[in-house]
Coordinates of N, CA, C and O in Angstrom, one line a residue:
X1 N 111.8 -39.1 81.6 CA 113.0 -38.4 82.0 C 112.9 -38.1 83.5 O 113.9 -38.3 84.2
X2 N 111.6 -37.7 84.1 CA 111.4 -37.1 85.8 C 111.8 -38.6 86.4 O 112.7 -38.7 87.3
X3 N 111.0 -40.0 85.8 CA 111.4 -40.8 86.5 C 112.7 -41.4 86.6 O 113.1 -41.8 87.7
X4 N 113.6 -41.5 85.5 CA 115.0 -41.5 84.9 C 115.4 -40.6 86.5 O 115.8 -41.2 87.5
X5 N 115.4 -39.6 86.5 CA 115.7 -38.6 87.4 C 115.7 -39.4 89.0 O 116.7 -39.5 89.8
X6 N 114.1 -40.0 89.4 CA 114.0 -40.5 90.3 C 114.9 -41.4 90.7 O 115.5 -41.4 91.8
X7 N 115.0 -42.7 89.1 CA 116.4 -43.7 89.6 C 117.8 -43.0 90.1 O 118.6 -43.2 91.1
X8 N 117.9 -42.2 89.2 CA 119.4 -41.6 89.8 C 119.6 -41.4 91.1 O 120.7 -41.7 91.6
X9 N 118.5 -40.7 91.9 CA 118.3 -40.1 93.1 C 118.5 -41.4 94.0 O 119.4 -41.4 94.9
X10 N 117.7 -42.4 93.6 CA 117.9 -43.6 94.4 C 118.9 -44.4 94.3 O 119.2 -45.1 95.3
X11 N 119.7 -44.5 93.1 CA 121.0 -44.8 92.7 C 122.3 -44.3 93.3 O 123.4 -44.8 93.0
X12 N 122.1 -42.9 94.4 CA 123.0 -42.3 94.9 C 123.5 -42.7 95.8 O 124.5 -42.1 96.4
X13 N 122.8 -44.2 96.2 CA 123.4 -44.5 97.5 C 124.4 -45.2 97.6 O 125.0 -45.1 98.6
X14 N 124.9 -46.3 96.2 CA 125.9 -46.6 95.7 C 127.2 -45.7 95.7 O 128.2 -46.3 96.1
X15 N 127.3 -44.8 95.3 CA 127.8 -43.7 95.4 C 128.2 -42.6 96.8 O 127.2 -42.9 97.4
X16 N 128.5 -42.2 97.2 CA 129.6 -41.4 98.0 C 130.6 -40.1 97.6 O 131.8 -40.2 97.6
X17 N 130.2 -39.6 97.5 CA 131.8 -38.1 97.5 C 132.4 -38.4 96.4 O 133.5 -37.8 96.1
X18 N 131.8 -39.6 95.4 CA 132.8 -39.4 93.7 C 133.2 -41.0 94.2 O 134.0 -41.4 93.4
X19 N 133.0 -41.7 94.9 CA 133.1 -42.8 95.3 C 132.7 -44.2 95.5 O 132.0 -44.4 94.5
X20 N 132.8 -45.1 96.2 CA 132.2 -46.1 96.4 C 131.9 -46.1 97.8 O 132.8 -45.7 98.5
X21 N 130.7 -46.4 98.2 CA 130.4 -46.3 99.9 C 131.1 -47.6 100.3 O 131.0 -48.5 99.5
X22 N 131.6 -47.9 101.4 CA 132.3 -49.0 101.6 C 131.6 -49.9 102.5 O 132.2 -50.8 103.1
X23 N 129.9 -49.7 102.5 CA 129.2 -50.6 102.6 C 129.0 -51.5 101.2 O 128.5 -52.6 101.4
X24 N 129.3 -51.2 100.2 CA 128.5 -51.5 99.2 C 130.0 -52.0 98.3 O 131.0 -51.3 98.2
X25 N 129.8 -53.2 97.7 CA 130.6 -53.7 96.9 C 130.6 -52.9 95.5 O 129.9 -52.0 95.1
X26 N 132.1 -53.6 94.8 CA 132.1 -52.9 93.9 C 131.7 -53.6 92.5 O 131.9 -53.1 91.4
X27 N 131.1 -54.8 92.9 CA 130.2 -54.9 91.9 C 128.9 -53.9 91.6 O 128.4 -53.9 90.5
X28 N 128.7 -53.4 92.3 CA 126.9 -53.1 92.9 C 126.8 -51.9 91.7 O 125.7 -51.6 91.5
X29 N 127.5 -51.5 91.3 CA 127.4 -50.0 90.2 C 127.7 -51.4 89.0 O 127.3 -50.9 87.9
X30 N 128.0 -52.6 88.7 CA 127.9 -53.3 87.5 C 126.2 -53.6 87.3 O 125.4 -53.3 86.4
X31 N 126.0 -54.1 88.8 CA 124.8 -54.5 89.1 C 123.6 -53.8 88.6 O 122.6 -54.2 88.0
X32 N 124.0 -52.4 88.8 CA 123.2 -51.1 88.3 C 122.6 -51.1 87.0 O 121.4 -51.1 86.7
X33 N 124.2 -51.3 86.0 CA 124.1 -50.9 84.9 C 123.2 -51.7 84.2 O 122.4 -51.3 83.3
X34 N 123.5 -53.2 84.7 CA 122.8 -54.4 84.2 C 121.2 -54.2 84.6 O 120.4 -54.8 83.9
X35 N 120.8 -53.3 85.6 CA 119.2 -53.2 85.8 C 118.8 -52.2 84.8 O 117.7 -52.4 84.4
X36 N 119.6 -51.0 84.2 CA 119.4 -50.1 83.6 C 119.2 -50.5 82.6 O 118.1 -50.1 82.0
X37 N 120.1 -51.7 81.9 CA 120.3 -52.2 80.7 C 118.9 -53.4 80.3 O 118.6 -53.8 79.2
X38 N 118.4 -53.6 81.4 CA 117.3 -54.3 81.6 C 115.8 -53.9 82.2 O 114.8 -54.6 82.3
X39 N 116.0 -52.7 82.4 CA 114.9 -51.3 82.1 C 115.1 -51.0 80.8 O 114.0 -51.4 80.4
X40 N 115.9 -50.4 79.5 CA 115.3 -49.9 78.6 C 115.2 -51.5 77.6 O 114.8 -51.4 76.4
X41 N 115.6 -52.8 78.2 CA 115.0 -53.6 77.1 C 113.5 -53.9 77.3 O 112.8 -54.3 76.4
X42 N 113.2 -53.6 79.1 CA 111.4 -54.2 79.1 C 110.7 -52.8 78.6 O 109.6 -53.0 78.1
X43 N 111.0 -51.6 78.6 CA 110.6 -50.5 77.9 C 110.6 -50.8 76.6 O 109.5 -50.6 76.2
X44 N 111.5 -51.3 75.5 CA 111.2 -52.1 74.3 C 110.6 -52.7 74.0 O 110.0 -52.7 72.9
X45 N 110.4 -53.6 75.1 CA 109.0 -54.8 75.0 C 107.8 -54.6 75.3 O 106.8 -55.1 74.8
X46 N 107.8 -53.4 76.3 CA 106.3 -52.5 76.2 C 106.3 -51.7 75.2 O 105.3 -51.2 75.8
X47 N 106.4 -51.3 74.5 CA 106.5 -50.8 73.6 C 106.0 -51.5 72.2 O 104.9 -51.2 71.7
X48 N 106.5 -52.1 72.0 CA 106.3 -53.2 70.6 C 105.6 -54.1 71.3 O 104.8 -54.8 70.5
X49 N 105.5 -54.4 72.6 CA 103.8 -55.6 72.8 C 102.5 -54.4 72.7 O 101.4 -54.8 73.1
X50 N 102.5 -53.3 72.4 CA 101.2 -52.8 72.3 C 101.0 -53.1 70.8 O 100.0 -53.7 70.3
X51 N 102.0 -52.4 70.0 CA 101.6 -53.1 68.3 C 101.4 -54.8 68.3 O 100.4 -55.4 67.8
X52 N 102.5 -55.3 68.8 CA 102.3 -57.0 68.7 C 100.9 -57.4 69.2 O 100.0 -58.0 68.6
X53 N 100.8 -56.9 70.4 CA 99.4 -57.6 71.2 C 98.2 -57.5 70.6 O 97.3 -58.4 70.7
X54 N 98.0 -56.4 69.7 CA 96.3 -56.4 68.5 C 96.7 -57.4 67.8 O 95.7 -58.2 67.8
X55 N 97.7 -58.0 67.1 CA 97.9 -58.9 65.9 C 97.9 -60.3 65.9 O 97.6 -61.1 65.1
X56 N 98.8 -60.2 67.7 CA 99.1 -61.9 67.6 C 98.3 -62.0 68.7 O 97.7 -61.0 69.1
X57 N 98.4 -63.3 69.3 CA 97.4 -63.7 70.6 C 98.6 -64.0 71.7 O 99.7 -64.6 71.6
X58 N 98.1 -63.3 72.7 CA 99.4 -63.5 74.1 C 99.6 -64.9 73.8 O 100.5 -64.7 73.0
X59 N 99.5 -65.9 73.8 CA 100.2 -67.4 74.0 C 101.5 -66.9 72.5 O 102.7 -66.9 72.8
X60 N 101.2 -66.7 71.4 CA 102.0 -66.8 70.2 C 103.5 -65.8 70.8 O 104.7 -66.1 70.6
X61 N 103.2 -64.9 71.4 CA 104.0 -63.5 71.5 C 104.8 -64.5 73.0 O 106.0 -64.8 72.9
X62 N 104.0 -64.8 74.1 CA 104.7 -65.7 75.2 C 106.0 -66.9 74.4 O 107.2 -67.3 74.6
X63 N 105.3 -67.1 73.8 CA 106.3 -68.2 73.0 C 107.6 -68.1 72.7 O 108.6 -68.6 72.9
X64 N 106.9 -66.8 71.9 CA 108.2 -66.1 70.9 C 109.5 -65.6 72.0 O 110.7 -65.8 71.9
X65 N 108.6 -64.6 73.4 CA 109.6 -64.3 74.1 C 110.4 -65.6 75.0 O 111.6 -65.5 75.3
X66 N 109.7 -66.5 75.3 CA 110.1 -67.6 75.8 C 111.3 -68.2 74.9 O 112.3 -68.5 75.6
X67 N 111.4 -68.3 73.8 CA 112.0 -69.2 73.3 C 113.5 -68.0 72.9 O 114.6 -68.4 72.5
X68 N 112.8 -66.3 73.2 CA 114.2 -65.7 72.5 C 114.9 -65.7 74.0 O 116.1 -65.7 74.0
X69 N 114.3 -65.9 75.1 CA 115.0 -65.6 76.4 C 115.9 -67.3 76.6 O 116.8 -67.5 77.4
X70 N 115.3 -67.9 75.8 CA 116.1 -69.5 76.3 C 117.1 -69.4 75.3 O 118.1 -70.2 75.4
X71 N 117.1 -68.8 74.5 CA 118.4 -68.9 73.5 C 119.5 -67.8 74.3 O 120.6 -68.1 74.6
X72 N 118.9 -66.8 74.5 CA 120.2 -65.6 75.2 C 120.3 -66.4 76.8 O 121.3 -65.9 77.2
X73 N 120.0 -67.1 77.5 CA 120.4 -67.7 78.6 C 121.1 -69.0 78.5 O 121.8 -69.4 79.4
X74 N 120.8 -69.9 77.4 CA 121.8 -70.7 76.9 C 122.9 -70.0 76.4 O 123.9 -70.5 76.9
X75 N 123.1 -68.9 75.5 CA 124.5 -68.4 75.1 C 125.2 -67.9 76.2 O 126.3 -68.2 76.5
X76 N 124.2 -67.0 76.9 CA 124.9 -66.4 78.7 C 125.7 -68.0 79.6 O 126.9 -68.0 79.8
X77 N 124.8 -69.3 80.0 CA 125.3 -70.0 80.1 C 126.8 -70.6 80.0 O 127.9 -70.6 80.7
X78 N 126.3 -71.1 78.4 CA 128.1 -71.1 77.3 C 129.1 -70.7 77.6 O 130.1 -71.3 77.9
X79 N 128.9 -69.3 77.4 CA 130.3 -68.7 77.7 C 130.8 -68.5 79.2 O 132.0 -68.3 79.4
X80 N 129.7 -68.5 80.4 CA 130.3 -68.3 81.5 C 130.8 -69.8 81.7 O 131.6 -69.9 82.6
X81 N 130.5 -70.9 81.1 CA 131.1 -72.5 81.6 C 132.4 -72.3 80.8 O 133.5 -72.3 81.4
X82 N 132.4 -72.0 79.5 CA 133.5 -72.1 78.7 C 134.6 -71.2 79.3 O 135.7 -71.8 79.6
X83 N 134.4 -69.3 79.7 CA 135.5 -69.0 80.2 C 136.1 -69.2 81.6 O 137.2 -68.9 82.0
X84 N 134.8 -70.1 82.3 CA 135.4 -70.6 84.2 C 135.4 -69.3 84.6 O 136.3 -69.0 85.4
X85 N 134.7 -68.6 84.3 CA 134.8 -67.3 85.4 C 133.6 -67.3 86.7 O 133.8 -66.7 87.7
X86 N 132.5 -68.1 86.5 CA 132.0 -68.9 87.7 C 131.2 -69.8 87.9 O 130.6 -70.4 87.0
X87 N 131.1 -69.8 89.2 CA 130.6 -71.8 89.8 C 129.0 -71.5 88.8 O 128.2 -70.6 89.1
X88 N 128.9 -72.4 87.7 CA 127.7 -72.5 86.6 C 126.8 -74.2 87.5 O 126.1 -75.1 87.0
X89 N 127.2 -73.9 88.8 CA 126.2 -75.2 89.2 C 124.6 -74.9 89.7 O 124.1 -73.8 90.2
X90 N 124.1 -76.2 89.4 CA 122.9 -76.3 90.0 C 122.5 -76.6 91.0 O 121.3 -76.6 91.1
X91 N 123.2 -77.0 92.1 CA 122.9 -77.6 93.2 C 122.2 -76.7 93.8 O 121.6 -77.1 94.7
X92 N 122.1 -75.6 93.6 CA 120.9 -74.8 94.8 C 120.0 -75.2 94.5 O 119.1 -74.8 95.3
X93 N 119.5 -76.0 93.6 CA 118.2 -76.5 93.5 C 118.1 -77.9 94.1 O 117.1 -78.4 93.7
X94 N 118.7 -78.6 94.7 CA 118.2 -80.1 95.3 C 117.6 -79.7 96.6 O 117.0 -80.5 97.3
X95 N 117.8 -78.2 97.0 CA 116.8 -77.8 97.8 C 115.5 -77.8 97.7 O 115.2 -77.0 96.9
X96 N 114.5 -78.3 98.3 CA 113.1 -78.3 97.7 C 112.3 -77.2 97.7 O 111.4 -77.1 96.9
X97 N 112.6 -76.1 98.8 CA 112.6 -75.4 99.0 C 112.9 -74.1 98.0 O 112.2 -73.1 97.9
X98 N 113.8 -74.4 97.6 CA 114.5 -73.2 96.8 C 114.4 -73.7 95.8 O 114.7 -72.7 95.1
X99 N 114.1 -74.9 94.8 CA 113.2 -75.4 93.8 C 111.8 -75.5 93.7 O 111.3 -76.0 92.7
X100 N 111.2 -75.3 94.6 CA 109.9 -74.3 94.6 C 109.4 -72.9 94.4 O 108.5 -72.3 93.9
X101 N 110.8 -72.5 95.1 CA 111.3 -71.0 94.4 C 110.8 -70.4 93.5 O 109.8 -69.8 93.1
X102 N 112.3 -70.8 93.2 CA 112.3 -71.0 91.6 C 111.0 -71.4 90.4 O 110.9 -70.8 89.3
X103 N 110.4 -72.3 90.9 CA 109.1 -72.6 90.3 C 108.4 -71.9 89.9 O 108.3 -71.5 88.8
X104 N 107.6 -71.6 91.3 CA 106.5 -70.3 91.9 C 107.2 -68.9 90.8 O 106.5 -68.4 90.0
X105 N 108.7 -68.4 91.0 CA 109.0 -67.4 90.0 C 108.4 -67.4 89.1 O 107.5 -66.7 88.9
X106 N 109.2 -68.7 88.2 CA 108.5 -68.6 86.6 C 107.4 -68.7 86.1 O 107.1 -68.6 84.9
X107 N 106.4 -69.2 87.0 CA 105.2 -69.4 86.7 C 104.5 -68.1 86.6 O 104.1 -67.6 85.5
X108 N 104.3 -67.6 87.9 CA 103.3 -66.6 88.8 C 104.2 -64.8 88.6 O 103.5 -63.9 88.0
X109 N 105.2 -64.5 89.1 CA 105.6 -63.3 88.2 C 106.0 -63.4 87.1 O 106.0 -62.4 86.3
X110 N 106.4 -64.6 86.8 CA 107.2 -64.6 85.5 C 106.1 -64.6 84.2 O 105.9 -63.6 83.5
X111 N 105.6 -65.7 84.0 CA 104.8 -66.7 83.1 C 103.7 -66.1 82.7 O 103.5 -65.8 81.5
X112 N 102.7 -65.9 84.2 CA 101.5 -65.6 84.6 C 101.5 -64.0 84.4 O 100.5 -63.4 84.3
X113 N 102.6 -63.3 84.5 CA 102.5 -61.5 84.8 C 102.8 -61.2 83.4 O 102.6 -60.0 82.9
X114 N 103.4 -62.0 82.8 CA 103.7 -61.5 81.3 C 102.4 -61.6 80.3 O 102.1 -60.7 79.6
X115 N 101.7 -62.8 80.4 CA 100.9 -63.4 79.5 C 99.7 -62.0 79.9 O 99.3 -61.1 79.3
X116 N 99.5 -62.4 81.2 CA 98.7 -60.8 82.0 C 98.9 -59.5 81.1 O 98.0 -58.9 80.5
X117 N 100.0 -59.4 81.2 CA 100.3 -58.0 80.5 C 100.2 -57.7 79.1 O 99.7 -56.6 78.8
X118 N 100.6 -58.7 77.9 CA 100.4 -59.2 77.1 C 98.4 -58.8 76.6 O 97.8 -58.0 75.9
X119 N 98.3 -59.4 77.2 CA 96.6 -59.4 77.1 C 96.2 -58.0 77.2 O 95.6 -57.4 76.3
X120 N 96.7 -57.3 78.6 CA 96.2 -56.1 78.8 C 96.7 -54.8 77.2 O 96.2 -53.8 76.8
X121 N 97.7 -55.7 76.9 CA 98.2 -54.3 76.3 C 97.4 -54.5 74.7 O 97.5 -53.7 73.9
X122 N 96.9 -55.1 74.6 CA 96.2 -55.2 73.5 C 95.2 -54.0 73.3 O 94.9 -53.6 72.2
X123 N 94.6 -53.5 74.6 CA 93.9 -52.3 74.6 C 94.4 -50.9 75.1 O 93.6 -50.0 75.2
X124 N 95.6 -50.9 75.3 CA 96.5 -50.3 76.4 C 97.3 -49.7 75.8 O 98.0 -50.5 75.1
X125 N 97.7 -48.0 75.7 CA 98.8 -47.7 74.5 C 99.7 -47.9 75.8 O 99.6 -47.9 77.1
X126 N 100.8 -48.0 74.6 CA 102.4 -48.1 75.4 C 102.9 -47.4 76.4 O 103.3 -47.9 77.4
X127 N 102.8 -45.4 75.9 CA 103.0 -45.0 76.9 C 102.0 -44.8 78.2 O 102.5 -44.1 79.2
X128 N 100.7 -45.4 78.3 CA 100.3 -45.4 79.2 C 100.9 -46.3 80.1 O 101.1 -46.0 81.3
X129 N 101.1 -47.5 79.3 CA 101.6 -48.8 80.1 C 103.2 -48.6 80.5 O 103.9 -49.3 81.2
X130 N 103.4 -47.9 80.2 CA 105.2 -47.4 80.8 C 105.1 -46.6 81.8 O 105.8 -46.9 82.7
X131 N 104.2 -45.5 82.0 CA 103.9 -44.9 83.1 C 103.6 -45.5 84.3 O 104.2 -45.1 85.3
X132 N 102.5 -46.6 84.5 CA 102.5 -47.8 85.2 C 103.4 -48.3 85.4 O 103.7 -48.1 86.6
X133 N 104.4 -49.2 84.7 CA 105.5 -49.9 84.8 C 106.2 -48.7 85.3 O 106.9 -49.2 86.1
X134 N 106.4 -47.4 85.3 CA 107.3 -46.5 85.7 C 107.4 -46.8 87.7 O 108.3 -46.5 88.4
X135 N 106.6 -47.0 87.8 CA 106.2 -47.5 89.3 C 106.9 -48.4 90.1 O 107.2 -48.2 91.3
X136 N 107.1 -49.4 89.2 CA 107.9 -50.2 89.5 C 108.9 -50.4 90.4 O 108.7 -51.4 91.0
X137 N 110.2 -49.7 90.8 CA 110.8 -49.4 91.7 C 110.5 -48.8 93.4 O 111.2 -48.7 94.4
X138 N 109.2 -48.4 93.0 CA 108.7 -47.6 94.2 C 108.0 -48.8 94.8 O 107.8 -48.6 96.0
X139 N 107.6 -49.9 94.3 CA 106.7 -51.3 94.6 C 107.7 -52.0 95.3 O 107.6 -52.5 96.4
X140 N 108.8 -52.2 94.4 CA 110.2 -53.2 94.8 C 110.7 -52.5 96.5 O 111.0 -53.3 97.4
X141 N 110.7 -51.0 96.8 CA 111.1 -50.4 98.1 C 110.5 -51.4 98.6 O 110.8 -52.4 99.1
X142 N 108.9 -50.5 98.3 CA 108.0 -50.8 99.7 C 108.0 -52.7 100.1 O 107.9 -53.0 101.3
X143 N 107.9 -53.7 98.9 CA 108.5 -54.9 99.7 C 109.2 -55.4 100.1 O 109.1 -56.6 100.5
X144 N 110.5 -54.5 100.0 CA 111.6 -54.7 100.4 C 111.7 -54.5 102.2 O 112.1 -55.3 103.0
X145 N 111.0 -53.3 102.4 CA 110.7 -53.1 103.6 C 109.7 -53.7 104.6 O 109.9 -53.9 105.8
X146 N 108.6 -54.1 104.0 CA 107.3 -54.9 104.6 C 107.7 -56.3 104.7 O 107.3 -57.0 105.6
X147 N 108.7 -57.0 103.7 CA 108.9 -58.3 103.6 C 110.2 -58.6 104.2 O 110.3 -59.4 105.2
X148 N 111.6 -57.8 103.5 CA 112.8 -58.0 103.8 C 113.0 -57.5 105.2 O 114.0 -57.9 105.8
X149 N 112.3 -56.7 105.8 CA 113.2 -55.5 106.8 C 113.8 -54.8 106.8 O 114.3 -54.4 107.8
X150 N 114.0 -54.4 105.7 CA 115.0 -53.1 105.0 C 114.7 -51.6 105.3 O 113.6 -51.1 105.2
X151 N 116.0 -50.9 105.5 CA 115.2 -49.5 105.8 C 115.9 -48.6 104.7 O 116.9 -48.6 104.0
X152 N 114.7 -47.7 104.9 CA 115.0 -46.8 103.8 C 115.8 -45.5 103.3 O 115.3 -44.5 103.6
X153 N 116.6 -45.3 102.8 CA 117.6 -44.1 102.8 C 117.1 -42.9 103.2 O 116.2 -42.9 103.9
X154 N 117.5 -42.0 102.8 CA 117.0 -40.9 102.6 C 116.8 -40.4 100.9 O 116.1 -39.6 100.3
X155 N 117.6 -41.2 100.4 CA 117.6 -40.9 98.6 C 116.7 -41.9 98.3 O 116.6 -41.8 97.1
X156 N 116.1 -42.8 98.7 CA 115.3 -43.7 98.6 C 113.8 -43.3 98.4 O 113.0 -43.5 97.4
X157 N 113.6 -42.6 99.5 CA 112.5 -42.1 99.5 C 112.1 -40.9 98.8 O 111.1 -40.8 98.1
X158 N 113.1 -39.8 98.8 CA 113.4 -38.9 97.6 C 113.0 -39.3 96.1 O 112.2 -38.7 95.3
X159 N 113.7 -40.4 95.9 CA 113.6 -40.8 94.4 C 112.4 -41.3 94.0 O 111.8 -41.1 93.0
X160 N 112.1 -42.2 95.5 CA 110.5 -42.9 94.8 C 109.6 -41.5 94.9 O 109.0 -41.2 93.9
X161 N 109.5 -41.1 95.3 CA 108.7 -39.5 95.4 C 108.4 -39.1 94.5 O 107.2 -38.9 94.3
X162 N 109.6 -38.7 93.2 CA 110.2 -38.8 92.3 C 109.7 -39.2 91.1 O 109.5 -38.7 90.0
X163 N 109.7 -40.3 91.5 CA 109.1 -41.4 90.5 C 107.6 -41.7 90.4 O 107.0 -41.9 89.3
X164 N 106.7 -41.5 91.9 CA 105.8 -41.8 91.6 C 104.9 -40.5 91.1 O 103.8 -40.6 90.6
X165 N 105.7 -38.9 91.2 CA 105.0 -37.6 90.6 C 104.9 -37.8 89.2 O 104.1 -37.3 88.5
X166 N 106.2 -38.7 88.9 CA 106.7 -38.8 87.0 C 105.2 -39.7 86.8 O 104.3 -39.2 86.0
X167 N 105.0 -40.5 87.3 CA 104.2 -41.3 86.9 C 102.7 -40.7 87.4 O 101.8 -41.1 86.7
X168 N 102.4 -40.1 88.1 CA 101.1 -39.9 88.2 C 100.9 -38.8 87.3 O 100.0 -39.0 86.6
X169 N 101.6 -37.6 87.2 CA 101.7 -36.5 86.4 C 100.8 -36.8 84.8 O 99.8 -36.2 84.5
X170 N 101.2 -37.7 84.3 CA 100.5 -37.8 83.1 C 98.6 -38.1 82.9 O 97.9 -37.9 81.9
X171 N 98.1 -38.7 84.2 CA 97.1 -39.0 84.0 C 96.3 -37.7 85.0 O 95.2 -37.3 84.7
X172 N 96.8 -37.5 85.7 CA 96.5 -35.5 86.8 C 96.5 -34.7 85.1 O 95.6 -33.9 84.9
X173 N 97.3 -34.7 84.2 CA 97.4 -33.6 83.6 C 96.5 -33.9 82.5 O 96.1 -32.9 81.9
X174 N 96.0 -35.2 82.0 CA 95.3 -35.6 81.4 C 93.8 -35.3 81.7 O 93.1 -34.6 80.9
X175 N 93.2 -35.9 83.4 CA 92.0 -34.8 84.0 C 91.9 -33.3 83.4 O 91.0 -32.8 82.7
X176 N 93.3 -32.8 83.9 CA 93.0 -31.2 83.4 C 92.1 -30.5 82.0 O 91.3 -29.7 81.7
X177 N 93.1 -31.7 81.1 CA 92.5 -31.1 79.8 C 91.2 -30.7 79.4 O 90.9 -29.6 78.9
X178 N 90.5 -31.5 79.8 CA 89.0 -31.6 79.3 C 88.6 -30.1 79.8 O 87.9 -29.2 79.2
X179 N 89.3 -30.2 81.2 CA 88.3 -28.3 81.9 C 88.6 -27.7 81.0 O 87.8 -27.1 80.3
X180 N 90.2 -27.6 80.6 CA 90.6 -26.4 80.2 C 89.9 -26.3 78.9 O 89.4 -25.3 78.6
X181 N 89.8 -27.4 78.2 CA 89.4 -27.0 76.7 C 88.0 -26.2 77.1 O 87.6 -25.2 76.4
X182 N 87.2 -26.8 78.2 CA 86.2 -26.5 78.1 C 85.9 -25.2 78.3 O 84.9 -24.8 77.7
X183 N 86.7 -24.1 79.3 CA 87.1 -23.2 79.3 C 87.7 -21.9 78.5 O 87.7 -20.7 78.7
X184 N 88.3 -22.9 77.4 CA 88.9 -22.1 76.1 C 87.1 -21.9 74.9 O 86.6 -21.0 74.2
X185 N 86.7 -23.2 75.3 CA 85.1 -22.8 74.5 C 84.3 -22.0 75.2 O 83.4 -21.5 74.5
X186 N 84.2 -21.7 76.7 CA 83.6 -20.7 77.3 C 84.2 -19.7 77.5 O 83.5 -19.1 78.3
X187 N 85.0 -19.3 77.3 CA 85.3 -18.1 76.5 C 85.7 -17.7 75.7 O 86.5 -16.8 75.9
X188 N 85.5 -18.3 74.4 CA 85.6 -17.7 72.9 C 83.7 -17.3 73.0 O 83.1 -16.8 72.0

């Protein structure tokens, strides 16, 4: 929820006075919803790859997601060719460049970071591994800035703030325990 909290904070920049900032298109709040909507499905997937990952072996589970993501990107496909609502070409790829891209993506974050994770969670409960992945946006800033040149809001930095107390909180409060029990046994 604190980190939920953090996105909104950083989400404010889209926003203005009940508005749209008129730097910022008005796609960019669709844009949102579609990242939201794709934060609670990889929260699903961490989630059920900690039961899946004791049972099956990362390559079987890689598969399975591989083959459900090529079926919903073929139907996504489909329908955007069939209703012409837009250019469904490939030509950005006769770039070699930018078909190297592309490449390097699906291999190395894509391929390589899942099967990675996969593995890890076999030993890893869920919500520990959500707490981690809770991070996530606070990583995307900072290379946004070191890589892109981007500067940072002021709700930016608020949020990741935000985000990274949500996320550290659990494992600080976890330390505590042990004193305190140990405390509650020294003095009974």
């Amino acid at each position: 929820l604190v980190t939920f909290i953090g996105v909104l904070v950083i989400g404010l920049d889209s926003v203005v006075g009940g508005g749209l900032n008129e730097n910022v298109s008005p796609d960019a709040l669709r844009g949102d919803v579609s990242a939201f909507a794709s934060a609670l499905c990889y929260a699903g997937l961490t989630i059920r790859a900690s039961n899946y990952a004791k049972e099956f072996s990362p390559e079987e589970l890689m598969g399975t997601k591989t083959l459900v993501m090529l079926a919903l990107m073929l139907c996504w496909y489909c329908q955007t060719t069939l209703s012409g609502s837009e250019d469904v070409s490939f030509a950005f790829l006769t770039s070699p460049i930018v078909a190297a891209a592309v490449v390097y993506s699906a291999y190395v974050p894509g391929a390589l970071a899942n099967y990675v994770q996969l593995k890890g969670q076999a030993s890893v409960s869920a919500s520990d591994a959500q707490v981690i992945y809770a991070t996530t946006p606070v990583f995307n800033a900072l290379v946004s800035v070191l890589a892109l040149g981007e500067t940072l809001t002021t709700n930016t930095v608020v949020g990741g703030a935000v985000i990274l107390c949500a996320s550290l909180a659990p494992f600080i409060s976890a330390s505590q325990k042990p004193k305190d029990a140990y405390r509650r046994k020294v003095l009974k």
